[in-house]
Short mmCIF file of C-alpha atoms in Angstrom, two decimals:
data_model
loop_
_atom_site.label_atom_id
_atom_site.label_comp_id
_atom_site.label_asym_id
_atom_site.label_seq_id
_atom_site.Cartn_x
_atom_site.Cartn_y
_atom_site.Cartn_z
CA MET F 19 49.44 -37.63 -32.10
CA SER F 20 46.26 -36.83 -33.97
CA ARG F 21 44.22 -38.99 -31.37
CA LEU F 22 45.77 -36.89 -28.53
CA LYS F 23 44.94 -33.78 -30.65
CA GLY F 24 41.31 -35.06 -31.16
CA THR F 25 41.01 -35.54 -27.31
CA TRP F 26 42.37 -32.09 -26.55
CA PHE F 27 39.85 -30.55 -28.94
CA SER F 28 37.15 -32.80 -27.49
CA GLY F 29 38.09 -31.63 -23.92
CA LEU F 30 38.37 -27.89 -24.96
CA PHE F 31 34.82 -28.33 -26.60
CA ILE F 32 33.41 -29.77 -23.30
CA ALA F 33 35.02 -27.09 -21.12
CA GLY F 34 33.67 -24.44 -23.36
CA ALA F 35 30.18 -26.05 -23.23
CA LEU F 36 30.51 -26.27 -19.36
CA ALA F 37 31.66 -22.64 -19.18
CA TRP F 38 28.71 -21.60 -21.43
CA GLY F 39 26.28 -23.49 -19.13
CA VAL F 40 27.62 -22.00 -16.07
CA GLY F 41 27.37 -18.46 -17.64
CA ALA F 42 23.84 -19.23 -18.88
CA ALA F 43 22.86 -20.34 -15.37
CA ALA F 44 24.33 -17.31 -13.77
CA ALA F 45 22.50 -15.12 -16.29
CA LYS F 46 19.04 -16.67 -15.26
CA PRO F 47 16.71 -13.98 -13.76
CA ILE F 48 15.87 -14.12 -10.29
CA ARG F 49 12.15 -14.47 -9.36
CA ILE F 50 10.19 -12.32 -7.03
CA GLY F 51 6.55 -13.15 -5.90
CA ILE F 52 4.05 -10.41 -5.62
CA ALA F 53 1.28 -11.18 -3.28
CA ASN F 54 -1.37 -8.51 -3.55
CA PHE F 55 -4.82 -8.48 -1.69
CA GLY F 56 -6.91 -7.28 -4.74
CA GLU F 57 -7.08 -5.08 -7.86
CA HIS F 58 -7.28 -1.30 -6.73
CA PRO F 59 -5.59 1.91 -8.24
CA GLN F 60 -3.62 2.52 -5.06
CA LEU F 61 -2.30 -0.98 -4.89
CA SER F 62 -1.63 -1.07 -8.58
CA ALA F 63 0.56 2.06 -8.18
CA SER F 64 2.57 0.50 -5.44
CA ILE F 65 3.41 -2.30 -7.71
CA ALA F 66 4.54 -0.07 -10.45
CA GLY F 67 6.58 1.95 -8.18
CA PHE F 68 8.30 -1.27 -6.66
CA LYS F 69 9.10 -2.60 -10.36
CA LYS F 70 10.51 0.85 -11.19
CA ALA F 71 12.75 1.09 -8.24
CA LEU F 72 14.19 -2.36 -8.81
CA SER F 73 14.87 -1.45 -12.35
CA GLU F 74 16.55 1.68 -11.34
CA ASN F 75 18.79 -0.17 -9.02
CA GLY F 76 20.00 -2.70 -11.84
CA PHE F 77 17.16 -5.37 -11.75
CA VAL F 78 15.57 -5.19 -15.06
CA GLU F 79 12.32 -7.13 -15.77
CA GLY F 80 12.81 -9.90 -18.02
CA THR F 81 16.57 -9.84 -17.97
CA ASP F 82 17.70 -9.76 -14.39
CA VAL F 83 14.25 -10.35 -12.54
CA VAL F 84 10.88 -11.90 -13.37
CA TYR F 85 7.75 -11.46 -11.23
CA THR F 86 4.95 -13.71 -10.43
CA GLU F 87 1.81 -11.62 -9.49
CA SER F 88 -1.14 -12.86 -7.64
CA HIS F 89 -4.19 -11.50 -5.65
CA THR F 90 -7.21 -12.78 -3.90
CA ASN F 91 -9.93 -10.19 -4.90
CA PHE F 92 -9.71 -9.10 -1.14
CA ASP F 93 -10.62 -12.39 0.06
CA ALA F 94 -8.48 -13.25 3.21
CA SER F 95 -9.44 -16.74 3.30
CA LEU F 96 -7.55 -17.30 0.04
CA VAL F 97 -4.31 -15.58 1.14
CA PRO F 98 -2.67 -18.66 2.51
CA GLN F 99 -3.11 -20.60 -0.85
CA MET F 100 -1.74 -17.67 -2.77
CA ILE F 101 1.29 -17.50 -0.60
CA ALA F 102 1.95 -21.27 -0.81
CA LYS F 103 1.72 -21.10 -4.66
CA LEU F 104 4.29 -18.34 -4.72
CA GLN F 105 6.62 -20.08 -2.21
CA ALA F 106 6.51 -23.17 -4.54
CA GLU F 107 8.21 -21.18 -7.18
CA GLN F 108 11.17 -20.81 -4.77
CA PRO F 109 11.39 -16.85 -5.13
CA LYS F 110 14.40 -14.85 -4.05
CA LEU F 111 11.94 -12.47 -2.31
CA VAL F 112 8.32 -11.80 -1.78
CA TYR F 113 6.58 -8.40 -2.06
CA THR F 114 3.35 -8.34 0.18
CA ILE F 115 0.77 -5.65 -0.33
CA THR F 116 -1.55 -4.62 2.53
CA THR F 117 -1.41 -5.57 6.29
CA PRO F 118 -3.58 -8.84 6.06
CA VAL F 119 -1.47 -10.30 3.13
CA SER F 120 1.82 -9.47 5.15
CA GLN F 121 0.79 -10.91 8.42
CA ILE F 122 -0.29 -14.22 6.79
CA ALA F 123 2.95 -14.36 4.55
CA LYS F 124 5.03 -13.85 7.70
CA LYS F 125 3.57 -16.80 9.34
CA ALA F 126 3.45 -18.97 6.25
CA LEU F 127 7.00 -18.37 5.06
CA ALA F 128 8.82 -18.49 8.42
CA GLY F 129 11.75 -20.87 8.29
CA PHE F 130 12.07 -20.80 4.39
CA GLY F 131 14.69 -18.13 4.28
CA ILE F 132 12.69 -16.04 1.88
CA PRO F 133 12.94 -12.30 2.89
CA ILE F 134 9.57 -10.33 2.54
CA VAL F 135 9.23 -6.58 1.75
CA PHE F 136 5.68 -5.21 2.52
CA SER F 137 3.96 -2.05 1.57
CA ALA F 138 0.50 -0.43 2.03
CA VAL F 139 0.71 -1.30 5.70
CA THR F 140 -0.41 1.56 8.08
CA ASP F 141 1.34 0.46 11.34
CA PRO F 142 3.85 -2.59 11.01
CA VAL F 143 4.54 -2.37 14.73
CA ALA F 144 0.87 -2.75 15.78
CA ALA F 145 0.34 -5.38 13.23
CA LYS F 146 3.43 -7.32 14.58
CA LEU F 147 5.36 -7.38 11.40
CA VAL F 148 8.34 -5.76 12.81
CA PRO F 149 9.53 -5.12 16.51
CA SER F 150 9.83 -1.14 16.39
CA TRP F 151 9.86 1.63 13.89
CA GLU F 152 13.62 1.58 14.28
CA ALA F 153 14.35 -1.93 12.85
CA GLY F 154 13.10 -4.56 10.63
CA ASP F 155 12.25 -8.14 11.59
CA GLU F 156 14.65 -11.12 10.82
CA SER F 157 13.09 -11.70 7.43
CA MET F 158 10.70 -8.76 6.83
CA THR F 159 10.62 -4.87 6.45
CA GLY F 160 9.05 -2.66 3.98
CA ALA F 161 7.44 0.69 3.28
CA THR F 162 4.23 1.87 5.20
CA ASP F 163 1.39 4.14 4.23
CA LEU F 164 0.99 5.73 7.53
CA GLN F 165 -0.46 9.17 6.93
CA ASP F 166 0.55 12.16 8.81
CA VAL F 167 -2.74 12.35 10.64
CA ALA F 168 -2.17 15.76 12.11
CA ALA F 169 -1.72 17.23 8.49
CA VAL F 170 -5.16 15.16 7.46
CA MET F 171 -6.89 17.03 10.32
CA ALA F 172 -5.32 20.32 9.41
CA PHE F 173 -6.26 20.11 5.85
CA THR F 174 -9.91 19.00 6.74
CA ARG F 175 -10.14 21.98 9.09
CA LYS F 176 -9.18 24.35 6.18
CA LEU F 177 -11.60 22.82 3.92
CA LEU F 178 -14.52 22.85 6.26
CA PRO F 179 -13.81 25.55 8.93
CA GLU F 180 -17.09 25.27 10.62
CA ALA F 181 -17.01 21.44 10.90
CA LYS F 182 -16.73 20.25 14.63
CA ARG F 183 -17.34 16.48 14.42
CA ILE F 184 -15.43 14.04 12.18
CA GLY F 185 -16.90 10.75 11.36
CA ILE F 186 -14.40 7.76 11.01
CA PRO F 187 -15.79 4.72 9.49
CA TYR F 188 -13.23 1.77 9.95
CA ASN F 189 -13.08 -2.09 9.96
CA PRO F 190 -12.69 -3.25 13.58
CA GLY F 191 -11.15 -6.64 12.38
CA GLU F 192 -8.32 -4.83 10.36
CA ALA F 193 -5.23 -3.80 12.09
CA ASN F 194 -4.52 -0.82 9.53
CA ASP F 195 -7.90 0.61 10.49
CA THR F 196 -7.82 0.26 14.30
CA ALA F 197 -4.12 1.71 14.35
CA LEU F 198 -5.23 4.73 12.28
CA LEU F 199 -8.32 5.48 14.30
CA ASP F 200 -6.23 5.48 17.56
CA LYS F 201 -3.94 8.00 15.84
CA ILE F 202 -6.76 10.08 14.75
CA LYS F 203 -8.38 10.11 18.16
CA LYS F 204 -5.03 11.54 19.48
CA ALA F 205 -4.70 14.22 16.60
CA ALA F 206 -8.20 15.45 16.08
CA PRO F 207 -8.79 17.49 19.39
CA ALA F 208 -5.82 19.82 18.36
CA ALA F 209 -7.66 20.50 15.05
CA GLY F 210 -10.86 21.18 16.95
CA PHE F 211 -12.54 17.96 15.99
CA GLU F 212 -14.58 15.46 17.94
CA VAL F 213 -14.01 12.00 16.55
CA VAL F 214 -17.35 9.94 16.09
CA ALA F 215 -16.23 6.31 15.07
CA VAL F 216 -18.46 3.68 13.38
CA GLY F 217 -17.43 0.14 12.80
CA VAL F 218 -18.01 -1.38 9.38
CA ASP F 219 -17.04 -5.10 9.11
CA ASN F 220 -19.00 -6.09 6.08
CA VAL F 221 -19.58 -4.33 2.86
CA ASN F 222 -23.41 -4.92 3.15
CA ASP F 223 -23.55 -2.81 6.22
CA ILE F 224 -21.97 0.33 4.61
CA GLN F 225 -25.43 1.95 3.78
CA GLN F 226 -26.63 1.63 7.37
CA ARG F 227 -23.48 2.38 9.33
CA ILE F 228 -22.77 5.58 7.20
CA ALA F 229 -26.46 6.66 7.50
CA SER F 230 -26.02 6.33 11.20
CA LEU F 231 -23.57 9.30 11.25
CA LYS F 232 -26.42 11.81 9.94
CA GLY F 233 -26.80 14.52 12.59
CA LYS F 234 -23.74 13.15 14.31
CA ALA F 235 -20.80 14.01 12.12
CA ASP F 236 -20.12 17.15 9.94
CA VAL F 237 -17.41 15.53 7.74
CA ILE F 238 -16.40 11.94 7.16
CA TYR F 239 -12.69 10.82 6.60
CA THR F 240 -12.50 7.32 4.87
CA PRO F 241 -9.00 5.73 5.82
CA ALA F 242 -7.00 3.57 3.43
CA SER F 243 -9.13 0.45 4.53
CA ASN F 244 -9.00 -2.64 2.56
CA LEU F 245 -12.80 -2.91 3.08
CA LEU F 246 -13.74 0.52 2.63
CA GLN F 247 -11.74 1.89 -0.42
CA PRO F 248 -12.80 -1.04 -2.78
CA ALA F 249 -16.37 -0.07 -1.92
CA ILE F 250 -15.81 3.88 -1.98
CA GLY F 251 -18.64 4.18 -4.18
CA ALA F 252 -21.07 2.71 -1.67
CA VAL F 253 -19.61 4.82 1.05
CA SER F 254 -20.01 8.13 -1.07
CA ALA F 255 -23.47 7.28 -1.95
CA ALA F 256 -24.57 6.73 1.57
CA ALA F 257 -22.63 9.85 2.55
CA ARG F 258 -24.34 11.92 -0.18
CA GLN F 259 -27.79 10.73 1.11
CA ALA F 260 -26.82 11.85 4.78
CA GLN F 261 -25.40 15.10 3.14
CA ILE F 262 -21.95 14.58 4.87
CA PRO F 263 -18.99 15.46 2.66
CA ILE F 264 -16.08 13.09 2.66
CA VAL F 265 -12.36 13.52 2.79
CA ASN F 266 -10.74 10.50 1.34
CA SER F 267 -7.23 8.83 1.68
CA ASP F 268 -7.21 8.08 -2.16
CA ASP F 269 -7.25 10.91 -4.69
CA GLY F 270 -8.65 8.53 -7.32
CA ALA F 271 -12.14 8.86 -6.03
CA VAL F 272 -11.80 12.70 -6.40
CA ARG F 273 -10.77 12.55 -9.91
CA ASP F 274 -13.83 10.27 -10.75
CA GLY F 275 -16.12 12.81 -8.98
CA VAL F 276 -16.83 10.29 -6.46
CA VAL F 277 -15.87 12.20 -3.38
CA PRO F 278 -15.24 16.04 -2.82
CA ALA F 279 -11.70 15.80 -1.46
CA SER F 280 -8.84 13.82 -0.57
CA PHE F 281 -5.43 14.15 1.30
CA ALA F 282 -3.50 11.18 0.13
CA VAL F 283 -0.27 9.36 0.35
CA ASN F 284 1.43 8.74 -3.18
CA TYR F 285 1.34 5.11 -3.48
CA GLU F 286 3.62 4.92 -6.38
CA GLN F 287 6.22 6.62 -3.92
CA ILE F 288 5.47 3.90 -1.34
CA GLY F 289 6.21 1.28 -3.91
CA LEU F 290 9.36 3.06 -4.93
CA ASN F 291 10.58 2.98 -1.46
CA ALA F 292 9.66 -0.67 -0.88
CA GLY F 293 11.48 -1.43 -4.12
CA ARG F 294 14.62 0.45 -3.12
CA ILE F 295 14.39 -1.66 0.22
CA ALA F 296 13.97 -4.99 -1.82
CA ALA F 297 17.09 -3.94 -4.02
CA GLU F 298 19.21 -3.64 -0.84
CA ILE F 299 18.03 -7.06 0.52
CA LEU F 300 18.80 -8.75 -2.92
CA LYS F 301 22.21 -7.15 -2.70
CA GLY F 302 22.74 -8.72 0.53
CA LYS F 303 21.57 -6.56 3.31
CA ASN F 304 19.75 -7.99 6.16
CA PRO F 305 15.97 -7.05 6.45
CA LYS F 306 16.56 -6.63 10.20
CA SER F 307 18.89 -3.74 9.67
CA ILE F 308 16.39 -1.73 7.67
CA ALA F 309 13.85 0.26 9.40
CA PRO F 310 10.44 0.33 7.94
CA TRP F 311 9.82 3.61 5.80
CA ARG F 312 7.14 5.97 6.63
CA PRO F 313 5.85 8.81 4.19
CA ALA F 314 7.10 12.28 4.68
CA ASP F 315 5.15 15.44 4.20
CA LYS F 316 6.20 15.61 0.46
CA ASP F 317 4.73 12.10 -0.05
CA HIS F 318 1.13 13.52 0.59
CA ARG F 319 -1.07 15.74 -1.54
CA PRO F 320 -4.54 17.29 -1.32
CA LEU F 321 -7.11 17.31 -4.17
CA ILE F 322 -10.34 18.91 -4.37
CA SER F 323 -13.30 18.58 -6.84
CA LYS F 324 -15.05 21.92 -6.97
CA ARG F 325 -18.06 20.25 -8.63
CA ALA F 326 -18.21 17.40 -5.97
CA LEU F 327 -17.82 19.94 -3.32
CA LEU F 328 -20.73 22.27 -4.65
CA ALA F 329 -23.04 19.17 -4.60
CA PHE F 330 -22.96 19.42 -0.86
CA GLY F 331 -23.51 23.13 -0.79
CA ILE F 332 -20.04 23.99 -0.03
CA LYS F 333 -17.68 26.54 -1.62
CA VAL F 334 -13.93 26.21 -1.77
CA PRO F 335 -12.67 28.36 1.08
CA ALA F 336 -10.41 31.27 0.49
CA SER F 337 -7.45 29.60 2.45
CA LEU F 338 -7.39 26.76 -0.29
CA SER F 339 -8.05 28.89 -3.36
CA ASP F 340 -4.49 28.96 -4.37
CA CYS F 341 -3.43 25.41 -3.19
CA GLY F 342 -2.92 24.17 -6.75
CA CYS F 343 -5.04 21.25 -5.70
CA LEU F 344 -8.43 22.16 -7.41
CA ILE F 345 -10.05 20.20 -10.32
CA ASP F 346 -13.48 20.73 -11.82
#
């Protein structure tokens, strides 16, 4: 009897241990890989927003989810290696930031059953990440940073009512840049602008290419380019020499006094929306059924540095004096 009793207790102990083991395994946090192109305030904001949205949807960092973050310092040749390392960790989902990273990740992860959520992509349809603006791909969807180009042109017109020609530096080798340039060419005439585009495919050419706009452009708009934004200081220096004011797609450069004005998408909001999409996928929704998100008017904001504007001999026009967007 005592032997049977011992066996019963032993079995109970083993069953309890197994149950605890199953519970512990079930409690193991899921892993999400974050593939970033490089360190930049806009891209960092999109990561912060992404994590915040997941936390708000029940995926608390360290308890329910752990992240592996990586970037290539804007070197596209290193992206395949970065994606391979993240894939080796068998993540439940991969968050890709920028168009080049998202394009490479889509090809590299095909067939592995790992859903991908992108952000900081201007036109995912032109980049062939999704089939249309109405649906995601079988394994990919996300949140875009597509600006309301008509609103950008309208703000620029208010800021510089006498300007007639708008210079657009862009990287011909980046899908984001070429897609946005096409949209600007369509929207600019309605705001009274003639578009003067200049290709920049190497940071070493920034000085020369921006200088070439002297006498040809009255204002420069710099898009959310993965080549131009990390080098916005060089773009601004060249524009100052040419005496052409800049309207930028990132407000950080305005706060730093680097450029006079910006009309920017809130990148934390982009990350928040990407995180909400990721939460839906982690809870079982098919990426194909989730249309890519695009910013609304409320996700944009203007910012003007009065001091930087005066450096170009320009005063804030009366139409923007009460915009709530002025800083010293």
